[in-house]
PDB file of C-alpha atoms in Angstrom:
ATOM      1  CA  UNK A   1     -40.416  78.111 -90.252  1.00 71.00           C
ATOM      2  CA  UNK A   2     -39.265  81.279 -88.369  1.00 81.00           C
ATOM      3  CA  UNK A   3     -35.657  80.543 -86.400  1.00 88.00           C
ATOM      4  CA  UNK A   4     -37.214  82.168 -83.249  1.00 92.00           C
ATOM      5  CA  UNK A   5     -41.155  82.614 -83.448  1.00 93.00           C
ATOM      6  CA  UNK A   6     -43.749  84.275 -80.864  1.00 94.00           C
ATOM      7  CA  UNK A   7     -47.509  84.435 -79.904  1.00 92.00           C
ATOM      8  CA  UNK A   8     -48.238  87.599 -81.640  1.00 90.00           C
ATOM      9  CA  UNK A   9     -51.157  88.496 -79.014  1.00 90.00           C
ATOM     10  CA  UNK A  10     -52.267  90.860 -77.985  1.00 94.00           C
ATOM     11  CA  UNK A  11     -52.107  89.659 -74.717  1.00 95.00           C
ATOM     12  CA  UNK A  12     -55.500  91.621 -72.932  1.00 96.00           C
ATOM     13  CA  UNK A  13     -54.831  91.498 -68.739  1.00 97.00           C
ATOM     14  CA  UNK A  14     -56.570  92.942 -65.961  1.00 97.00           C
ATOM     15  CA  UNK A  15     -54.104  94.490 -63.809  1.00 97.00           C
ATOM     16  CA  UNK A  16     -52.955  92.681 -61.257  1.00 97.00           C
ATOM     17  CA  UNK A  17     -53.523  89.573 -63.466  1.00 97.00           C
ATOM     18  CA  UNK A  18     -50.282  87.391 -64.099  1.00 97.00           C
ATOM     19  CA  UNK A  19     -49.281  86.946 -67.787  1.00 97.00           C
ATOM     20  CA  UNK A  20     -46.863  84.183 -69.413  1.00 96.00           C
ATOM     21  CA  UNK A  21     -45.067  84.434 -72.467  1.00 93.00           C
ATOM     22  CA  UNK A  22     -43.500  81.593 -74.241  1.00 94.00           C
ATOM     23  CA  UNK A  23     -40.881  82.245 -77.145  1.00 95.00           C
ATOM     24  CA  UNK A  24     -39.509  78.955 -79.362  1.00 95.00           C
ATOM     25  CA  UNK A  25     -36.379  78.586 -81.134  1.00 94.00           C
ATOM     26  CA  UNK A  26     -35.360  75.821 -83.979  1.00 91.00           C
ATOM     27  CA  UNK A  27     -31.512  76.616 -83.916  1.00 88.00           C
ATOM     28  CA  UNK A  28     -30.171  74.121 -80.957  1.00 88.00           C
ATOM     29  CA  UNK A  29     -26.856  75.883 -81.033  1.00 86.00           C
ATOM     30  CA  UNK A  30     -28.588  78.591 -79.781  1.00 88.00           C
ATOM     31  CA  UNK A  31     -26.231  79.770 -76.640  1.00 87.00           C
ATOM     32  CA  UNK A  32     -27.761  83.341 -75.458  1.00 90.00           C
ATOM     33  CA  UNK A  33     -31.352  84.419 -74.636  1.00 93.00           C
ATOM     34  CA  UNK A  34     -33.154  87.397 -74.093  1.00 94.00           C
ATOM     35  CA  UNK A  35     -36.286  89.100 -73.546  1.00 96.00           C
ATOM     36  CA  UNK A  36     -36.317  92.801 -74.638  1.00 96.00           C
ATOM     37  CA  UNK A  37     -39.556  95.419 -74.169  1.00 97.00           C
ATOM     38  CA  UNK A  38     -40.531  97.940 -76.640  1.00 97.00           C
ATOM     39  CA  UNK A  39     -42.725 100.447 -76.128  1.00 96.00           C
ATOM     40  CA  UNK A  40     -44.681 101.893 -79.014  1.00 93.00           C
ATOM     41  CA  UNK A  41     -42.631 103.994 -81.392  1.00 91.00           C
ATOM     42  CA  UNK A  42     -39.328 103.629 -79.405  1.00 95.00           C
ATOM     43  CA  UNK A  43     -36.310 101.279 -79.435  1.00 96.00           C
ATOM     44  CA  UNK A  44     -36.313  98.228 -77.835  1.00 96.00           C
ATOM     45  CA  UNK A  45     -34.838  97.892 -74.510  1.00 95.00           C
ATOM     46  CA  UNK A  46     -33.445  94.797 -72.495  1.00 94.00           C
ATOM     47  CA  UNK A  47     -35.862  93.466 -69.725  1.00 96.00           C
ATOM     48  CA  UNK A  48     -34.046  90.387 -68.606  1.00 93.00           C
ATOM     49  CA  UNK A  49     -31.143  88.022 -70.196  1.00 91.00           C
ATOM     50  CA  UNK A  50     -32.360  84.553 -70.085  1.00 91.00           C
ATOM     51  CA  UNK A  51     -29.608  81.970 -68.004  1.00 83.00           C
ATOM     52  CA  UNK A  52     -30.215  78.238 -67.707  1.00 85.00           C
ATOM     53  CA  UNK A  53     -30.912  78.147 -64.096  1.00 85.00           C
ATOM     54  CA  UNK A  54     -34.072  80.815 -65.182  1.00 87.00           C
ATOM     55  CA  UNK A  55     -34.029  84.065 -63.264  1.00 91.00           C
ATOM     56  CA  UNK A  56     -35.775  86.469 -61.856  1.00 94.00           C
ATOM     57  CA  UNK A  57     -36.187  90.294 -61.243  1.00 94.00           C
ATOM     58  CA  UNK A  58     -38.738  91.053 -58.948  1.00 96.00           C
ATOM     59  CA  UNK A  59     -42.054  90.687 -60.730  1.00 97.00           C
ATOM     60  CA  UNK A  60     -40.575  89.200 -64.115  1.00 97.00           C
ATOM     61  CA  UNK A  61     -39.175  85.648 -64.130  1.00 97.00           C
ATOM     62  CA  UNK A  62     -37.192  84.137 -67.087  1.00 96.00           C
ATOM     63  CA  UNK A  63     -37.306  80.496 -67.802  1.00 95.00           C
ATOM     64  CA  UNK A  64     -35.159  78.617 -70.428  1.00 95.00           C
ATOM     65  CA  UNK A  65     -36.238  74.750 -71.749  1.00 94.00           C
ATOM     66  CA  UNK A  66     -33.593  73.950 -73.447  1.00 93.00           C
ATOM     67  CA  UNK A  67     -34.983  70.169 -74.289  1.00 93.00           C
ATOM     68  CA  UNK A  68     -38.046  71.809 -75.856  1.00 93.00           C
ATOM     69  CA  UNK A  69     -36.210  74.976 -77.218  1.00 94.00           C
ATOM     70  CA  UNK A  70     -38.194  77.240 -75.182  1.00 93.00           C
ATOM     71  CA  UNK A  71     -38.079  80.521 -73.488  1.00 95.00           C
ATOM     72  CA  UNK A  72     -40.411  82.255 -71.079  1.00 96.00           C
ATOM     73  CA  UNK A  73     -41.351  84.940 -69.601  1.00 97.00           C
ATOM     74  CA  UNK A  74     -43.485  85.427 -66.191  1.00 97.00           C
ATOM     75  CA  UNK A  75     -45.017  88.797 -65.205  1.00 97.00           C
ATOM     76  CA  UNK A  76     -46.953  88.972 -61.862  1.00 98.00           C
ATOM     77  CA  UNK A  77     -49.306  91.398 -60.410  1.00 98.00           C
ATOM     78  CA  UNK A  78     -49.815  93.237 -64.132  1.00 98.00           C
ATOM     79  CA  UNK A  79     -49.131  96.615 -63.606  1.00 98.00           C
ATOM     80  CA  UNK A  80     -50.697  99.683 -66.278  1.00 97.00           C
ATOM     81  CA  UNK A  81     -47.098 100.121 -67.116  1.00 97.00           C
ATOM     82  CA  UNK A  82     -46.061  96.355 -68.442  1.00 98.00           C
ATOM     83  CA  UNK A  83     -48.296  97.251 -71.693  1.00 98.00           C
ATOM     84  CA  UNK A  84     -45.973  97.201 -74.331  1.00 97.00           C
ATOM     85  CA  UNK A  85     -44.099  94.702 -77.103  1.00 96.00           C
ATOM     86  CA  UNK A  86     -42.055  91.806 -75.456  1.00 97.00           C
ATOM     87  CA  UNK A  87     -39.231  90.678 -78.076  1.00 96.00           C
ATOM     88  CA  UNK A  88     -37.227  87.722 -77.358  1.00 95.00           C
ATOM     89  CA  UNK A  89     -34.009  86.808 -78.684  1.00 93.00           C
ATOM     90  CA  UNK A  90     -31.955  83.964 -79.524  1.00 91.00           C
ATOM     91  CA  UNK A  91     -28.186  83.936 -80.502  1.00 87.00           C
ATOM     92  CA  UNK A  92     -26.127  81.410 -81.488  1.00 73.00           C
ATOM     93  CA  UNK A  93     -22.850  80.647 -82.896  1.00 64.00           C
ATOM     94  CA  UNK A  94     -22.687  82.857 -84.710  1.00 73.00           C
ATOM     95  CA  UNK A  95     -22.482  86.906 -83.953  1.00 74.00           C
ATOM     96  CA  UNK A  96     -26.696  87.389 -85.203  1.00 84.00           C
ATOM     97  CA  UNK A  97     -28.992  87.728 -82.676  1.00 88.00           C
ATOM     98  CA  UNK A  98     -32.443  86.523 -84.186  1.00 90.00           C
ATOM     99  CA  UNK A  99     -35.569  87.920 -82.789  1.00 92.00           C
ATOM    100  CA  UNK A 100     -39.274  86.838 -82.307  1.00 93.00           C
ATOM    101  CA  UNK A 101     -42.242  89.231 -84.096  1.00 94.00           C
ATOM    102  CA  UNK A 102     -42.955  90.181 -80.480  1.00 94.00           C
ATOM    103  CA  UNK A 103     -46.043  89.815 -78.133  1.00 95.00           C
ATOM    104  CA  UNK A 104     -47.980  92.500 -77.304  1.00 96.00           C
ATOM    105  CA  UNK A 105     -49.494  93.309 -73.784  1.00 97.00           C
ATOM    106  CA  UNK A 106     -51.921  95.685 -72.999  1.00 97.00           C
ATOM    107  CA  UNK A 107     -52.806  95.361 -69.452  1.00 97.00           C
ATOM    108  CA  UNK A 108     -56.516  97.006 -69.243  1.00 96.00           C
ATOM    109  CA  UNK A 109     -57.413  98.962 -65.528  1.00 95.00           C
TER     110      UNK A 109
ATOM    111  CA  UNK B   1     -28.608 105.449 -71.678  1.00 66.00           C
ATOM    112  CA  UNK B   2     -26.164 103.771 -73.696  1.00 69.00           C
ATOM    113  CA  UNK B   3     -24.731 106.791 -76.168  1.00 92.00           C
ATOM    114  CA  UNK B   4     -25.823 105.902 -79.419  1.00 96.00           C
ATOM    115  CA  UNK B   5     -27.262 108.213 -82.121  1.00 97.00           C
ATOM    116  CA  UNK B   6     -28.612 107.464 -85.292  1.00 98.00           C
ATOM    117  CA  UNK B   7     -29.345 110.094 -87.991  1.00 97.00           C
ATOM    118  CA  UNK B   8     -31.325 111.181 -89.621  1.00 97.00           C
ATOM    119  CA  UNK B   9     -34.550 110.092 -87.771  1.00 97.00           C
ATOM    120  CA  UNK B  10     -37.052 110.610 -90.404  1.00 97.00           C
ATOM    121  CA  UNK B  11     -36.346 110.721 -93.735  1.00 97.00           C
ATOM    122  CA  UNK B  12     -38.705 110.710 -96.841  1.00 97.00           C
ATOM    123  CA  UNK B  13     -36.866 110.086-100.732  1.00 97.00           C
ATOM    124  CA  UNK B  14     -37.754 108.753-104.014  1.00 97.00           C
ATOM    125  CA  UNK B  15     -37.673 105.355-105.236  1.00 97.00           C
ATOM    126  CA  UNK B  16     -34.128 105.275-107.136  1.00 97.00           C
ATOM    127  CA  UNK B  17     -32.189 107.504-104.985  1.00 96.00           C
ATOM    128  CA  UNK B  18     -29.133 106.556-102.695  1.00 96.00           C
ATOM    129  CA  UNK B  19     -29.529 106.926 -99.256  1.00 97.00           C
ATOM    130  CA  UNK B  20     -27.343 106.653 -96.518  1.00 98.00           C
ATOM    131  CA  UNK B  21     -28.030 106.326 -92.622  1.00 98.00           C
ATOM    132  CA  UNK B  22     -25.782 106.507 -89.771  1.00 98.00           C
ATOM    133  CA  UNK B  23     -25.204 104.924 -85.877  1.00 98.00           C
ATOM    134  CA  UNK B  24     -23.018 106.978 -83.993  1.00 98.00           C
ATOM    135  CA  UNK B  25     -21.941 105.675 -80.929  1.00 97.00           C
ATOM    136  CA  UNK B  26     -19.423 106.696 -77.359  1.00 96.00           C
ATOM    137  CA  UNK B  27     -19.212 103.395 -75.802  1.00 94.00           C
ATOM    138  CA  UNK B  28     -16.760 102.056 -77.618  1.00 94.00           C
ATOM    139  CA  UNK B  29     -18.445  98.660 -78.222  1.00 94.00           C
ATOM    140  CA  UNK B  30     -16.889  96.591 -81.034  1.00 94.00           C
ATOM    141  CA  UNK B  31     -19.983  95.132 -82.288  1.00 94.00           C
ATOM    142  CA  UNK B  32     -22.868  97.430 -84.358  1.00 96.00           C
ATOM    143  CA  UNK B  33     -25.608  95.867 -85.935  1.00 96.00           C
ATOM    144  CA  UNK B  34     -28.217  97.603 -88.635  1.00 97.00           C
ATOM    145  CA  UNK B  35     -31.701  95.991 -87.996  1.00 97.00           C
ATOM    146  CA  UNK B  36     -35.017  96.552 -89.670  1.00 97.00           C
ATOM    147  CA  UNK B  37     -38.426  96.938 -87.900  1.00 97.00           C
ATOM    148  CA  UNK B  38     -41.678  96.061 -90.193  1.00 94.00           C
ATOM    149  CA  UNK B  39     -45.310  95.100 -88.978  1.00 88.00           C
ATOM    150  CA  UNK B  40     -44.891  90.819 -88.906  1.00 83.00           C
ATOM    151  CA  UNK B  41     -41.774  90.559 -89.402  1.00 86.00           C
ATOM    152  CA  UNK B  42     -40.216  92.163 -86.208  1.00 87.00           C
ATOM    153  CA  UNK B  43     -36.855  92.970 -86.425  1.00 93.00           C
ATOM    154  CA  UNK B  44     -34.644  91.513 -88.635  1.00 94.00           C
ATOM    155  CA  UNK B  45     -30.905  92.023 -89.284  1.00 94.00           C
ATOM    156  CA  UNK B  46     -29.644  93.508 -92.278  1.00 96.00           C
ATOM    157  CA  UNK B  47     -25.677  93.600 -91.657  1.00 96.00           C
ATOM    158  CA  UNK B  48     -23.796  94.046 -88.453  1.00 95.00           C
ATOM    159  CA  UNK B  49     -19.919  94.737 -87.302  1.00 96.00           C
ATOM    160  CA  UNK B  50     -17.105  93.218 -85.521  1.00 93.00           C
ATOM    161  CA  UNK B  51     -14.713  94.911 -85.506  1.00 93.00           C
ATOM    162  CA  UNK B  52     -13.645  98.503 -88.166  1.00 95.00           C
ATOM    163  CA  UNK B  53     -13.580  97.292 -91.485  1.00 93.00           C
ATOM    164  CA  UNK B  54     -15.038  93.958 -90.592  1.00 95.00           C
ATOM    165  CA  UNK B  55     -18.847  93.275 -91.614  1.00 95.00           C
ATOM    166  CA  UNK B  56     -20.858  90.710 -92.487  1.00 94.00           C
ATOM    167  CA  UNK B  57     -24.605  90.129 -93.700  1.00 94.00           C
ATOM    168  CA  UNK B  58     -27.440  89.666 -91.816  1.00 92.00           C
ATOM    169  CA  UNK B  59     -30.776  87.957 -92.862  1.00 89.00           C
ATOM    170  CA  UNK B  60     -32.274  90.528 -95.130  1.00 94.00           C
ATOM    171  CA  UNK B  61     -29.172  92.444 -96.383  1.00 95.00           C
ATOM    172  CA  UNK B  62     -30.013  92.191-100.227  1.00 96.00           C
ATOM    173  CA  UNK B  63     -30.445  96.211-101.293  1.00 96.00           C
ATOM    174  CA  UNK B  64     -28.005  97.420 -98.449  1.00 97.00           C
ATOM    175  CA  UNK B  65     -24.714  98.343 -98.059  1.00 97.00           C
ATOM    176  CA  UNK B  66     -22.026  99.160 -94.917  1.00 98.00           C
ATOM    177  CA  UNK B  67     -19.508 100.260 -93.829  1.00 97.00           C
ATOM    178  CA  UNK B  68     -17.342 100.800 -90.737  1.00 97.00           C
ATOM    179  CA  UNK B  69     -14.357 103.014 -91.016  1.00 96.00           C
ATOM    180  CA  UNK B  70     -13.974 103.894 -87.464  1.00 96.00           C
ATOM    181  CA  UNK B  71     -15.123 102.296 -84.009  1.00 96.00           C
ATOM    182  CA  UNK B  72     -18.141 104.626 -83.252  1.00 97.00           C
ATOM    183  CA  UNK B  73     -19.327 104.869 -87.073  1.00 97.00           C
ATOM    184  CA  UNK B  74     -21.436 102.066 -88.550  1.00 98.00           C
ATOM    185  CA  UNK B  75     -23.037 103.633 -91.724  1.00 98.00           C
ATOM    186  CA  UNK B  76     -26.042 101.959 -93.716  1.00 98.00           C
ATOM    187  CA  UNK B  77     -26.425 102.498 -96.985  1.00 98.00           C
ATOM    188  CA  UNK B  78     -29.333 102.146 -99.935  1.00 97.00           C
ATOM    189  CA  UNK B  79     -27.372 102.112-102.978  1.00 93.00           C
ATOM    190  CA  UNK B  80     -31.347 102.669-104.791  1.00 96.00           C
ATOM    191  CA  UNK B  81     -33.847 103.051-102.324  1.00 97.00           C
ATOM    192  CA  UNK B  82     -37.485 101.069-102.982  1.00 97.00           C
ATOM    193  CA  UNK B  83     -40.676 100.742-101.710  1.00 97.00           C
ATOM    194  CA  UNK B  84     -40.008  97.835-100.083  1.00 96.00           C
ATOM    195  CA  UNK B  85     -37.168  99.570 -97.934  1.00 97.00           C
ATOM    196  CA  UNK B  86     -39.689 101.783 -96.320  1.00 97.00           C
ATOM    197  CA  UNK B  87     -38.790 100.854 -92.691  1.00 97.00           C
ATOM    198  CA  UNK B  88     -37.988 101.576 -89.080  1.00 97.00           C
ATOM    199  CA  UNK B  89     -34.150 101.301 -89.295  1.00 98.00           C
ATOM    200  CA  UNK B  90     -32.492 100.383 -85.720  1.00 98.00           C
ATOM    201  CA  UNK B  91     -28.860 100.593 -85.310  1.00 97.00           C
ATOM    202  CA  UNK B  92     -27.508  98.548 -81.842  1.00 96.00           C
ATOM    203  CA  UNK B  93     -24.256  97.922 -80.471  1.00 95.00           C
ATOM    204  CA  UNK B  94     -22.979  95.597 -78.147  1.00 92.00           C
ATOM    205  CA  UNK B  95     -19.145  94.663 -76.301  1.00 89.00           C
ATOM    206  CA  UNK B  96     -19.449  91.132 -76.425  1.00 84.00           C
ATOM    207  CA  UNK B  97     -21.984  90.039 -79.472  1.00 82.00           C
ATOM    208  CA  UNK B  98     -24.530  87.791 -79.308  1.00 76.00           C
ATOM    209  CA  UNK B  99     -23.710  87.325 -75.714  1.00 78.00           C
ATOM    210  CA  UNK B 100     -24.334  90.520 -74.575  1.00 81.00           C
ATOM    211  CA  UNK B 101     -27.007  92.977 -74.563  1.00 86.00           C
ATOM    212  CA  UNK B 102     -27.601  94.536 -77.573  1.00 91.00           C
ATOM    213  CA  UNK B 103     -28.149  98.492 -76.905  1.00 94.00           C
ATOM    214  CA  UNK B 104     -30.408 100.078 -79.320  1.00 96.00           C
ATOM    215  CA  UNK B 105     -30.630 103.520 -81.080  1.00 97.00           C
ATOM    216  CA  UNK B 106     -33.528 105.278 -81.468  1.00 97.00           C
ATOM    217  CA  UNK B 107     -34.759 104.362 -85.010  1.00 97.00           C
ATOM    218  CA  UNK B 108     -34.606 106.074 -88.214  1.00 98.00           C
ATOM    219  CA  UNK B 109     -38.308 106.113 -89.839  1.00 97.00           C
ATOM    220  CA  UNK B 110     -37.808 105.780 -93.389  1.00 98.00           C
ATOM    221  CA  UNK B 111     -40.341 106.270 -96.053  1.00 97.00           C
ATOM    222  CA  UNK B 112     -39.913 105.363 -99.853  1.00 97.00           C
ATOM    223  CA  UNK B 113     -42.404 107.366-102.454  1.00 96.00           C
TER     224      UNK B 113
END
């Protein structure tokens, strides 16, 4: 079994549509979280850090269940732009940062 | 942008031949980290940094070599490239580790014949 594994999609939206992405990890040391997006052919770049109390940043929210060793990740009102690969990652005590396979989006007009 | 360079960005060799790739970065971040990108498998860590002169492996770091000899230097090397290391390589850095964000390059393609 994968230490942090994904719904590989892809995820097909209208826009406008709101889209949930859940990301589980086995390791319960697991201390950080984060989501990053990746657009086709480029480098993966942080969206949001995941905290316990969830957060959010205005369309995206960030949810962390720790008792299910779970972490989410909320888009509303789909926008053209949101199409991409959303990577989560896990660390834990150690210095490796483990990441899902990634979901892909395409949000369709 | 966080400053971090990776060269080359495309490279093509032979099966059998040494190759050597290299993260460059200005932020002075302790931590570098050499990650591999392949369809279903997503990325997956080959070695990372802590620190010059201090490495350790990653998940897939059979094949590979590093090394760190200064702060903004984190060099990846295939002692005999193979097939099987054809790859997007991504080099990131971070201040803190794994609680931090990780800051990625932009990806060396590398191809294998």
């Amino acid at each position: 079994r994968k230490e942090v594994e994904q719904d590989p999609g892809p995820f097909n939206v209208p826009e406008g549509a709101t889209v949930a992405f859940n990301c589980t990890y086995s390791n319960s040391a697991s201390q950080s979280f984060f989501w990053y997006r990746q657009d086709c052919r480029k480098e993966p770049k942080l969206l949001m850090s995941v905290y316990s109390s969830g957060n959010e940043d205005g369309r995206f929210t960030a949810q962390l269940n720790r008792a299910s060793q779970y972490i989410s990740l909320l888009i509303r009102d789909s926008k053209l732009s949101d199409s991409a690969t959303y990577l989560c990652g896990s660390g834990g005590a150690t210095n490796k940062l483990i990441f899902g396979t990634g979901t892909l989006l395409a949000v369709q007009p | 942008d966080a400053g971090i360079t990776q060269s080359p960005r495309h490279k093509v060799t032979e099966t059998g031949t040494p190759v050597t790739l290299r993260c460059h970065q200005t932020e002075n971040h302790r931590y570098m980290y050499w990650y591999r990108q392949d369809p279903g498998h997503g990325l997956r860590l080959i070695h990372y940094s802590y620190g010059v002169k201090d490495t350790d492996k990653g998940e897939v770091s059979d094949g590979y070599s590093v090394s760190r000899s200064k702060t903004e230097d984190f060099l990846l090397t295939l002692e005999s490239a193979t097939s099987s290391q054809t790859s997007v390589y991504f080099c990131a850095i971070s201040e803190r580790g794994v609680r931090d964000t990780q800051y990625f390059g932009p990806g060396t393609r590398l191809t294998v014949l």
